[in-house]
Amino acid sequence: MFLTITTTGTAENPATDLGFLLHKHPDRVRVENQSHGTAHVFYPEATAERCTAALLLEVDPVALVRRGQGKGRGGAPDAALAQYVNDRPYAASSLLAVALSGVFRTALKGQCALRPELPEQVRPLRIEIPVLPARGGAELVHRLFGPLGWDLVQAEAVPLDEQFPEWGDSRYVRLVLEGELRLADALRQLYVLLPVLDDSKHYWIAPDEVDKLLRAGDGWLAAHPENGLISSRYLARHKRLTQDAIERLELVRLAEADGSEVEEIDNAVDETRDTEERPVPLAVQRREAILAALRGAGAARVLDLGCGQGQLVQALFKDVSFTEIVGMDVSVRALNIAAKRLRLERMGERQSARVTLLQGSLAYTDKRLAGYDAAVLSEVIEHLDLERLPALEYAVFGSARPRTVLVTTPNVEYNVRWETLPAGHVRHGDHRFEWTREEFRAWAGQVAQRHGYEVAYVPIGDDDPEVGPPTQMAVFTQTETIGTTNTPKEGEAA
Ligand code: SAH
């Protein structure tokens, strides 16, 4: 099986830089033994104007079978021959993806110690795979590579036998991709999409496969319209792992969409000479409004209920006036991402004592939440069904009863101002409802009254004279400190 990567260049920016990027010298042939066979890397052409690297993988079918048996794969008698005689040695299957990640490991990570600026370069690239198994055919190849920034995606069906055109096409295509991309991005796309197209993954699917998928998908998979199909096939249709991947990708997509991940970019903005101000992402504005309200209330011990990936927990942690921070979420996956973001395992004891991540649901009262200065519910209530809201209300305002409660939620009136949001749509598929300012105030007013709080409203983001701000925040402050005006309803006892 065979793959070529070609780039073009000039005397100042020579195409042979490809050798640095791939960590393989253009003048030499490299041979590497891999678990499934032997990988050869060589350069059929290498000039400043044009340079092509070729990866040829010789698969050892016997080694493949041995490895399969080692893992206890049985099979029908006629499957036995298929184990030896199959397309694996010839087609660019998932094995080629494994070889790619082995042979071009550093390139895939986008690293180049000698020339650190190179991996960031967007280069003209041409990738050709003469025989690519494509379950789903050329049409699926277009759906998969189409949204990924290539100028040309060509997938020609390979006939079963050129001598007998009436036999029709095989399930293989000849793939050509052309466009200007960073090499690492192109390689990471191939690493994921080759096995997806092959759709017969040859190795065991381990739980860390989801992590691998997310790492390789960094920067392109979360927003890909086919990310469900990609995850499912990549994970060999393993239901739970696929669900896991889809949920995590959704969190990534959300963070990307509302700019939670752009903090580094914000810093970069300060360094540009550009005087034009960049709009501050709404998620950042929300976080700042929340931090300001918490500081205003003099809160030191804070609950972040429905903390998601922990962006707010992290921001709270950076301010020492918050002495105790608890992030709670119903999603273990979100909490795992939050723990990684906070690098909890690398913190010293004193520092880590300030943060706790808890798994729990706001639909139930929870003794662990009692006795805090403040609770934040940032973009959480709209994720619960309306019928569950009274339970959330009781859990927070009746049982946990922090002195201050901040609740933010989208203002549906503002949706007409989002350029990309079709009329009548909510901002996110998982929103069970989105409220007008009036609806939010009606709910918050009643909650305050029932539980002995007073409530004020703070707009977050551009406060449009007609439709109001994109995000609305209610700031509840306790007026009655003892007991509650409400008794637990059935099934809600602590
Ligand atoms: N507060 C974060 C995340 C908002 S997304 C932010 O502002 O960015 C909504 C979060 O609420 C998700 O992480 C979801 O897992 C969580 N969630 C949904 N229902 C929940 C429930 N019943 N109990 C606790 N968390 C819940």
Short mmCIF file of C-alpha atoms and ligand atoms in Angstrom, two decimals, residues 251 254 258 260 286 304-309 311 328-331 334 360-363 377-380 383-384 408 430, ligand 1:
data_model
loop_
_atom_site.label_atom_id
_atom_site.label_comp_id
_atom_site.label_asym_id
_atom_site.label_seq_id
_atom_site.Cartn_x
_atom_site.Cartn_y
_atom_site.Cartn_z
CA LEU A 251 -18.21 19.88 24.48
CA LEU A 254 -19.42 24.26 22.17
CA ASP A 258 -18.57 30.33 22.06
CA SER A 260 -14.01 29.36 25.57
CA ARG A 286 -20.08 35.70 30.77
CA ASP A 304 -20.15 26.02 40.15
CA LEU A 305 -23.18 23.85 39.45
CA GLY A 306 -23.15 22.29 35.98
CA CYS A 307 -19.51 23.30 35.69
CA GLY A 308 -19.00 21.48 32.37
CA GLN A 309 -15.36 21.47 31.29
CA GLN A 311 -13.47 26.95 32.51
CA MET A 328 -20.33 19.85 40.09
CA ASP A 329 -21.68 18.28 36.93
CA VAL A 330 -23.81 15.34 36.00
CA SER A 331 -21.37 14.35 33.24
CA ALA A 334 -17.05 16.78 31.38
CA GLY A 360 -24.02 14.93 40.94
CA SER A 361 -27.33 16.02 39.53
CA LEU A 362 -29.17 19.25 40.17
CA ALA A 363 -32.40 17.34 39.95
CA LEU A 377 -25.52 28.06 37.36
CA SER A 378 -24.00 29.26 34.13
CA GLU A 379 -25.93 28.14 31.04
CA VAL A 380 -27.31 25.15 32.87
CA HIS A 383 -30.29 21.86 29.68
CA LEU A 384 -32.99 20.47 31.97
CA THR A 408 -27.35 32.74 33.43
CA ASP A 430 -29.33 20.15 23.84
N1 SAH B 1 -21.40 26.01 33.19
C1 SAH B 1 -20.69 25.70 31.99
C2 SAH B 1 -21.32 24.55 31.18
C3 SAH B 1 -22.67 24.80 30.62
S1 SAH B 1 -23.25 23.45 29.62
C4 SAH B 1 -20.56 26.93 31.14
O1 SAH B 1 -21.11 27.95 31.46
O2 SAH B 1 -19.87 26.88 30.13
C5 SAH B 1 -24.42 22.70 30.72
C6 SAH B 1 -23.82 21.76 31.70
O3 SAH B 1 -24.83 21.36 32.59
C7 SAH B 1 -23.26 20.51 31.07
O4 SAH B 1 -21.94 20.33 31.50
C8 SAH B 1 -24.17 19.42 31.59
O5 SAH B 1 -23.49 18.20 31.80
C9 SAH B 1 -24.65 20.00 32.88
N2 SAH B 1 -25.92 19.44 33.34
C10 SAH B 1 -27.02 19.15 32.62
N3 SAH B 1 -27.98 18.65 33.40
C11 SAH B 1 -27.47 18.60 34.66
C12 SAH B 1 -27.98 18.17 35.92
N4 SAH B 1 -29.20 17.67 36.05
N5 SAH B 1 -27.18 18.27 36.99
C13 SAH B 1 -25.93 18.78 36.88
N6 SAH B 1 -25.41 19.21 35.73
C14 SAH B 1 -26.17 19.12 34.63
#
